[in-house]
XYZ file of C-alpha atoms in Angstrom:
485
model
C 75.444 142.248 104.694
C 77.113 139.764 102.216
C 79.784 138.647 104.616
C 80.608 138.143 108.359
C 83.112 140.534 109.721
C 85.563 139.424 112.456
C 89.221 139.936 113.874
C 92.368 137.783 114.213
C 91.311 134.972 116.581
C 87.752 136.395 117.477
C 85.151 133.469 116.983
C 81.906 133.957 115.163
C 78.775 131.868 115.400
C 78.419 129.733 112.237
C 74.660 130.652 112.121
C 75.621 134.228 111.737
C 77.784 133.504 108.520
C 75.786 134.390 105.512
C 75.407 131.630 103.256
C 75.271 133.363 99.785
C 73.946 132.038 96.149
C 76.606 131.011 93.880
C 76.460 134.232 91.990
C 76.610 136.495 94.968
C 79.766 134.389 96.445
C 81.674 134.432 93.477
C 80.969 138.498 93.080
C 82.062 138.985 96.691
C 85.340 137.326 96.444
C 86.367 138.666 92.982
C 85.200 142.204 93.983
C 86.740 142.223 97.413
C 89.954 140.909 95.927
C 90.198 142.895 92.672
C 88.890 145.972 93.942
C 88.690 146.586 97.389
C 91.895 145.547 98.859
C 91.225 141.938 99.877
C 92.909 138.652 99.483
C 92.189 135.028 100.043
C 93.187 133.645 103.424
C 91.497 130.420 102.842
C 88.872 128.577 100.901
C 87.707 125.706 103.516
C 85.227 122.893 102.512
C 83.150 121.296 105.307
C 80.369 118.478 104.775
C 76.813 119.689 105.990
C 74.771 117.035 105.948
C 73.504 116.566 102.357
C 75.511 119.335 101.248
C 79.334 120.550 101.348
C 79.626 124.153 102.498
C 82.740 126.355 101.102
C 83.667 128.910 103.577
C 85.368 131.784 101.709
C 87.560 133.609 104.378
C 89.248 136.875 102.973
C 91.700 139.285 104.535
C 91.238 142.977 104.472
C 94.658 143.901 105.443
C 94.107 147.874 105.548
C 91.505 147.348 108.066
C 92.710 144.228 109.795
C 89.469 142.847 109.103
C 88.460 138.854 108.036
C 85.360 138.545 106.137
C 83.621 135.503 105.890
C 80.859 134.033 103.418
C 79.494 130.525 102.977
C 78.377 128.716 99.708
C 76.356 125.321 99.847
C 76.948 123.109 97.091
C 74.163 120.190 96.204
C 76.247 118.772 92.901
C 79.788 119.734 94.182
C 80.531 121.973 91.181
C 80.757 125.566 90.590
C 82.468 128.085 87.956
C 86.306 128.231 88.763
C 87.290 131.792 90.412
C 91.017 130.952 89.105
C 90.649 132.444 85.614
C 89.704 135.665 87.267
C 91.905 135.442 90.381
C 94.834 133.237 89.942
C 95.273 133.457 93.859
C 92.503 131.120 94.263
C 94.269 128.447 92.108
C 95.995 126.141 94.696
C 92.964 126.612 97.137
C 90.342 125.121 94.585
C 92.819 122.475 93.493
C 92.863 121.460 97.378
C 88.979 121.581 97.396
C 89.017 119.263 94.373
C 91.459 116.895 96.158
C 90.119 116.926 99.518
C 86.428 117.343 99.047
C 85.694 116.297 95.266
C 84.672 119.802 94.704
C 85.050 120.667 91.019
C 85.798 124.353 89.957
C 84.799 124.061 86.490
C 87.030 125.637 83.996
C 89.956 125.692 86.347
C 93.063 125.847 83.910
C 95.469 123.625 85.866
C 93.214 121.161 88.004
C 96.157 118.868 89.232
C 96.578 116.903 92.341
C 98.142 119.003 95.459
C 99.600 116.091 97.499
C 98.565 113.152 95.745
C 101.529 111.520 93.955
C 100.049 108.523 91.684
C 99.916 109.186 87.915
C 100.797 112.978 88.299
C 100.146 114.652 85.087
C 103.527 116.652 84.615
C 103.618 119.541 82.112
C 105.967 118.795 79.191
C 107.161 120.783 76.103
C 108.631 119.551 72.817
C 110.877 121.058 70.436
C 114.674 120.856 69.033
C 117.075 120.499 71.982
C 114.424 121.138 74.594
C 115.277 118.652 77.443
C 113.881 117.741 81.001
C 115.647 117.787 84.046
C 114.220 116.063 87.149
C 115.460 116.802 90.552
C 114.567 114.811 93.607
C 112.354 113.830 95.840
C 115.315 112.570 97.391
C 118.068 115.275 97.712
C 121.656 115.185 98.906
C 121.929 116.635 102.649
C 118.934 116.551 105.059
C 116.266 118.729 103.211
C 112.820 117.232 102.660
C 111.457 115.560 99.817
C 110.145 117.302 96.823
C 110.203 116.630 93.132
C 111.319 119.543 90.680
C 110.941 119.131 87.011
C 112.627 121.815 84.721
C 111.769 122.060 80.829
C 115.087 123.763 79.771
C 116.892 124.716 76.394
C 120.574 124.686 77.131
C 120.632 126.263 80.558
C 117.651 128.345 80.164
C 114.604 127.315 82.157
C 111.440 127.498 80.318
C 109.412 126.017 82.861
C 109.654 124.558 86.454
C 106.876 122.329 87.888
C 107.123 121.326 91.236
C 105.462 118.304 93.078
C 104.932 117.951 96.614
C 102.987 115.436 99.067
C 105.764 113.023 99.834
C 105.188 113.296 103.622
C 101.340 114.027 103.628
C 100.628 112.770 107.076
C 96.697 113.942 107.690
C 97.574 116.393 110.184
C 94.540 118.331 109.853
C 92.219 115.183 110.412
C 94.732 114.146 113.164
C 93.753 117.221 115.188
C 90.068 116.728 115.193
C 90.179 113.043 116.282
C 93.121 113.294 118.696
C 92.773 113.644 122.602
C 92.628 117.293 123.410
C 95.823 117.129 125.466
C 97.817 115.749 122.477
C 96.297 118.776 119.842
C 98.990 121.105 121.079
C 101.869 118.712 120.132
C 100.516 117.692 116.954
C 100.184 121.559 116.235
C 104.127 121.948 116.986
C 104.817 119.173 114.620
C 103.437 120.925 111.679
C 106.730 122.075 110.599
C 109.711 121.259 112.752
C 111.249 124.741 111.998
C 108.060 126.659 112.959
C 107.234 125.197 116.261
C 106.219 128.542 117.909
C 104.493 129.967 114.739
C 102.444 127.129 114.596
C 101.871 126.391 118.297
C 100.614 129.884 118.594
C 98.258 129.539 115.857
C 96.577 126.865 117.543
C 96.814 128.270 121.002
C 95.231 131.610 119.757
C 92.320 129.622 118.151
C 91.477 127.725 121.065
C 91.745 130.486 123.312
C 89.621 132.670 121.093
C 86.918 130.143 121.200
C 87.428 129.831 124.956
C 87.236 133.283 125.465
C 90.244 132.708 127.848
C 92.502 135.536 129.111
C 96.161 134.866 128.742
C 98.437 136.533 131.552
C 100.380 139.318 130.331
C 103.903 138.014 131.033
C 102.908 135.028 129.177
C 101.871 137.382 126.308
C 105.497 138.745 126.386
C 107.070 135.301 126.732
C 105.426 133.951 123.429
C 106.189 137.019 121.673
C 109.871 136.754 122.636
C 110.023 133.227 121.520
C 108.172 133.988 118.265
C 110.850 136.472 117.388
C 113.604 134.429 118.444
C 112.264 131.915 116.115
C 112.393 134.290 113.265
C 115.921 135.460 114.147
C 117.449 131.626 114.239
C 115.869 131.045 110.792
C 116.500 134.393 109.267
C 120.185 134.348 110.221
C 120.324 130.429 109.017
C 118.726 131.373 105.727
C 121.518 134.200 105.253
C 124.256 131.525 106.110
C 122.787 128.975 103.568
C 122.661 131.752 100.849
C 126.320 132.687 101.663
C 127.151 129.061 101.336
C 125.785 128.720 97.959
C 127.804 131.247 96.584
C 131.024 130.389 98.170
C 131.046 133.372 100.430
C 132.328 130.978 103.340
C 133.050 133.326 105.915
C 129.489 135.127 106.247
C 128.322 131.373 106.118
C 130.040 130.440 109.260
C 129.282 133.549 110.960
C 125.745 133.818 110.178
C 125.602 130.097 110.837
C 127.007 130.705 114.405
C 124.373 133.310 114.749
C 121.856 130.825 114.160
C 123.267 128.728 117.092
C 122.969 131.601 119.559
C 119.520 132.272 118.788
C 118.530 128.440 119.136
C 120.394 128.606 122.452
C 118.444 131.336 123.526
C 115.373 129.644 122.768
C 116.357 126.581 124.396
C 117.047 128.384 127.647
C 113.548 129.884 127.376
C 111.647 126.867 126.550
C 113.590 123.860 127.291
C 114.142 122.951 123.585
C 116.158 124.144 120.656
C 113.188 124.698 118.437
C 110.462 125.658 121.183
C 108.865 122.354 121.750
C 106.427 122.024 124.909
C 106.528 125.682 125.574
C 103.102 127.066 124.437
C 99.815 125.719 125.808
C 96.177 127.274 125.303
C 95.985 129.826 128.179
C 99.743 130.859 128.413
C 103.331 129.225 128.511
C 104.716 126.290 130.605
C 108.367 128.040 131.205
C 109.618 131.505 132.605
C 112.553 133.750 132.819
C 114.060 134.448 135.994
C 115.578 137.962 136.517
C 119.200 136.722 136.070
C 118.282 134.989 132.698
C 116.488 138.433 131.618
C 119.718 140.467 132.494
C 122.033 137.801 130.414
C 119.412 137.577 127.516
C 119.636 141.252 126.869
C 123.393 141.052 126.751
C 123.410 138.361 124.246
C 120.760 139.936 122.401
C 122.733 143.194 122.117
C 125.893 141.307 121.276
C 124.079 139.226 118.483
C 122.347 142.202 117.054
C 125.777 143.843 116.775
C 127.356 140.919 115.330
C 124.494 140.580 112.634
C 124.820 144.068 111.471
C 128.748 143.488 111.257
C 128.490 140.588 108.978
C 125.488 141.892 106.930
C 127.324 144.915 106.321
C 130.151 142.445 104.969
C 127.934 140.360 102.870
C 125.808 142.961 101.214
C 128.691 145.267 100.417
C 130.627 142.655 98.624
C 130.561 143.263 94.975
C 130.873 139.589 94.341
C 127.727 138.793 96.452
C 125.862 141.645 94.686
C 126.706 140.116 91.296
C 125.281 136.950 92.099
C 122.153 137.791 94.131
C 120.921 141.183 92.123
C 118.624 140.610 89.138
C 118.332 136.679 89.944
C 114.743 134.908 90.383
C 113.051 138.224 90.008
C 108.985 138.068 91.155
C 107.370 141.498 90.060
C 105.115 143.049 92.582
C 102.066 142.350 90.284
C 103.082 138.737 90.004
C 103.396 138.754 93.871
C 100.088 140.190 94.075
C 98.218 137.850 91.631
C 99.744 134.877 93.345
C 98.671 135.875 97.034
C 102.164 135.814 98.262
C 102.871 136.337 101.870
C 105.849 136.857 104.331
C 109.255 138.317 103.715
C 109.250 136.945 100.070
C 106.096 139.227 99.445
C 107.535 142.150 101.264
C 110.700 141.761 99.067
C 108.414 142.412 96.017
C 106.944 145.263 97.656
C 103.888 143.901 99.029
C 103.500 145.100 102.589
C 101.876 142.174 104.266
C 102.547 141.374 107.728
C 100.193 139.729 110.353
C 102.069 141.639 113.096
C 101.174 144.960 111.626
C 97.768 144.055 109.618
C 96.177 141.908 112.329
C 98.060 142.492 115.782
C 97.358 140.346 118.642
C 98.887 140.425 122.248
C 101.881 142.326 122.646
C 102.072 143.439 119.018
C 99.124 145.682 119.667
C 101.257 147.547 122.319
C 104.766 147.152 120.443
C 104.127 147.339 116.850
C 106.591 146.370 114.551
C 106.748 148.577 111.367
C 106.920 146.128 108.278
C 109.857 146.244 105.973
C 109.710 146.130 102.364
C 111.937 146.174 99.430
C 111.033 146.726 95.728
C 113.381 144.499 93.477
C 111.833 141.057 94.397
C 115.109 139.342 93.319
C 117.337 137.201 95.480
C 119.034 139.991 96.804
C 115.806 141.429 98.066
C 114.496 138.237 99.683
C 117.996 138.020 101.700
C 118.330 141.563 102.719
C 114.854 141.629 104.047
C 115.847 138.714 106.509
C 118.766 141.065 107.739
C 116.533 144.141 108.007
C 113.843 142.187 109.894
C 116.422 140.617 112.171
C 117.123 144.121 113.543
C 113.668 144.801 114.076
C 113.254 141.526 115.786
C 116.177 142.123 118.123
C 114.963 145.487 119.181
C 111.535 143.992 119.985
C 112.792 141.433 122.044
C 114.869 143.825 124.000
C 111.587 146.087 124.534
C 109.754 142.913 125.854
C 112.487 141.888 128.329
C 112.101 145.450 129.887
C 108.717 145.281 130.059
C 107.891 141.887 131.289
C 105.160 141.789 134.124
C 105.406 139.814 137.443
C 102.001 137.977 137.036
C 101.717 134.184 136.342
C 102.502 132.505 133.114
C 99.264 130.189 132.629
C 95.772 130.845 133.055
C 92.829 128.654 132.743
C 91.499 127.615 129.370
C 87.578 126.606 129.447
C 85.900 124.511 126.882
C 85.598 125.970 123.351
C 82.408 127.742 122.395
C 79.945 125.518 120.290
C 78.624 126.081 116.797
C 81.677 128.672 116.028
C 84.388 129.495 113.570
C 87.454 131.050 114.387
C 90.452 132.138 112.178
C 93.877 132.451 113.854
C 96.533 134.469 112.217
C 100.456 134.617 113.069
C 103.265 136.064 111.424
C 105.709 133.040 111.556
C 109.114 133.530 109.999
C 108.088 132.689 106.648
C 104.835 134.576 106.700
C 101.043 134.239 107.309
C 100.046 131.083 109.135
C 96.237 130.511 109.198
C 94.727 128.175 111.830
C 90.806 127.915 111.152
C 88.760 125.992 113.572
C 84.878 124.807 113.351
C 83.194 123.430 116.449
C 79.862 121.584 116.665
C 77.113 122.447 119.257
C 79.058 120.455 121.890
C 82.079 122.471 121.391
C 83.898 119.932 119.806
C 86.303 120.493 117.034
C 84.918 119.188 113.690
C 87.058 120.873 111.226
C 90.578 122.119 111.370
C 92.215 123.971 108.583
C 95.819 124.679 108.319
C 97.302 127.086 105.790
C 101.312 127.473 106.089
C 102.605 130.295 104.341
C 104.797 128.029 102.023
C 101.081 127.128 100.515
C 100.686 130.663 99.204
C 104.411 130.956 98.005
C 105.519 127.814 96.201
C 104.163 128.808 92.631
C 106.182 131.888 93.098
C 109.246 130.072 93.398
C 108.334 128.408 89.753
C 107.836 131.702 88.214
C 110.982 133.182 89.683
C 112.903 130.526 87.739
C 111.139 131.214 84.318
C 113.417 132.574 81.674
C 116.396 132.280 84.330
C 119.496 129.753 84.556
C 119.014 126.498 85.810
C 122.252 126.925 87.980
C 120.373 129.644 89.748
C 117.661 127.278 91.263
C 119.615 126.430 94.296
C 119.967 129.994 95.170
C 116.511 130.956 94.338
C 115.086 127.887 96.271
C 116.972 129.053 99.374
C 115.930 132.655 99.130
C 112.266 131.471 99.684
C 113.332 128.325 101.864
C 109.455 127.310 101.881
C 108.343 124.195 104.034
C 107.784 120.774 102.387
C 106.234 119.699 105.921
C 103.986 122.689 106.112
C 102.593 122.284 102.502
C 102.036 118.514 102.683
C 100.287 118.426 106.159
């Protein structure tokens, strides 16, 4: 066997992960991704005494299987995968930046999060001009720099430079007190507290072989779907505001507030902080709260349908959203896109369906997909998924067990690697943990869904109008913090 096969949040012993020759490692990744339905979940480097080891982690969505194999490098060089497999491009740039590994032949070996002397792409020619936007923006969005090469209003090229809020979170989780790690995981992206918090908890519970109480699993699933509902409705409101459809903007915005209020009543915080901990959750729902939640979710779902019908049936909305910022299916597959943006481009990728854990095994959510890959599809998929999330929450509220909400979580197993995947509202969140022989964390790797999708935003703008950028940007709504880490 040329790889170690495992499941979501199921640890494997590092000693059981095969270390391949360079030729075999490359062949395994290329054949799995190009011919056998695989894709890159992460490429992770770790210093092993005198050598640097790269762990390739591939996902086989149709089987719910994660394949892992290692490559030891003595001289920190290897032939780049990117020319044959574009989805590897950002992972290889990150390996270069974080570990000094040189993927020879990489066509675009630029920094990922370092800002000094960044080599921007430039074009020259009659009437070609450059437009720079950010990193400081109006409003309260995070910092990021966008540089357009244009001819008139037409965008030939967009380059996105991030890294303005790099916090060293991966190393901080390794070196911090274990009691602080859950708090740090919740801080990876402020709008994805539940998603990243759950990724951390699943990883630690997998390493500890912990048994999470059934009621806690149900409450976690409710919180994750409330987070999805709050952000999907907020995104729809932002898109409506961008095109001047103010009734929908106000209505979607109010719905976002209602979902955040429900999350606050469940967790004690509007964004779900301090709710999740390895072994379960810290807050519960009373019977009276369950009755109230059901009424409010039903009412919100009805309102979501009503305002979505108004929004998506308005000719002025369709004229603005349709055929804008198209990402074709093959482009999305080539980039390794994930989440609603991928599903809007006809790629059925959803961790809840492909790698289900906890209540998603018992109550599967069929993944949605649309085919046009434009702003309209990325907006509409949020509306469709909101309906499914509301239905799922109502089922969970009806089936919550009466046991405890927090179990015990022993020390993590030593000399192991675990991959924890969660379908956050932006898409696949990956937390990968390596432990030493004492069970201490020696490497923590985070892959936010935005890491997979930023390049797709740049490609969505090619040959489009620069005035479409705010609309395209909001239709992806990617995370700067989740990327910068």
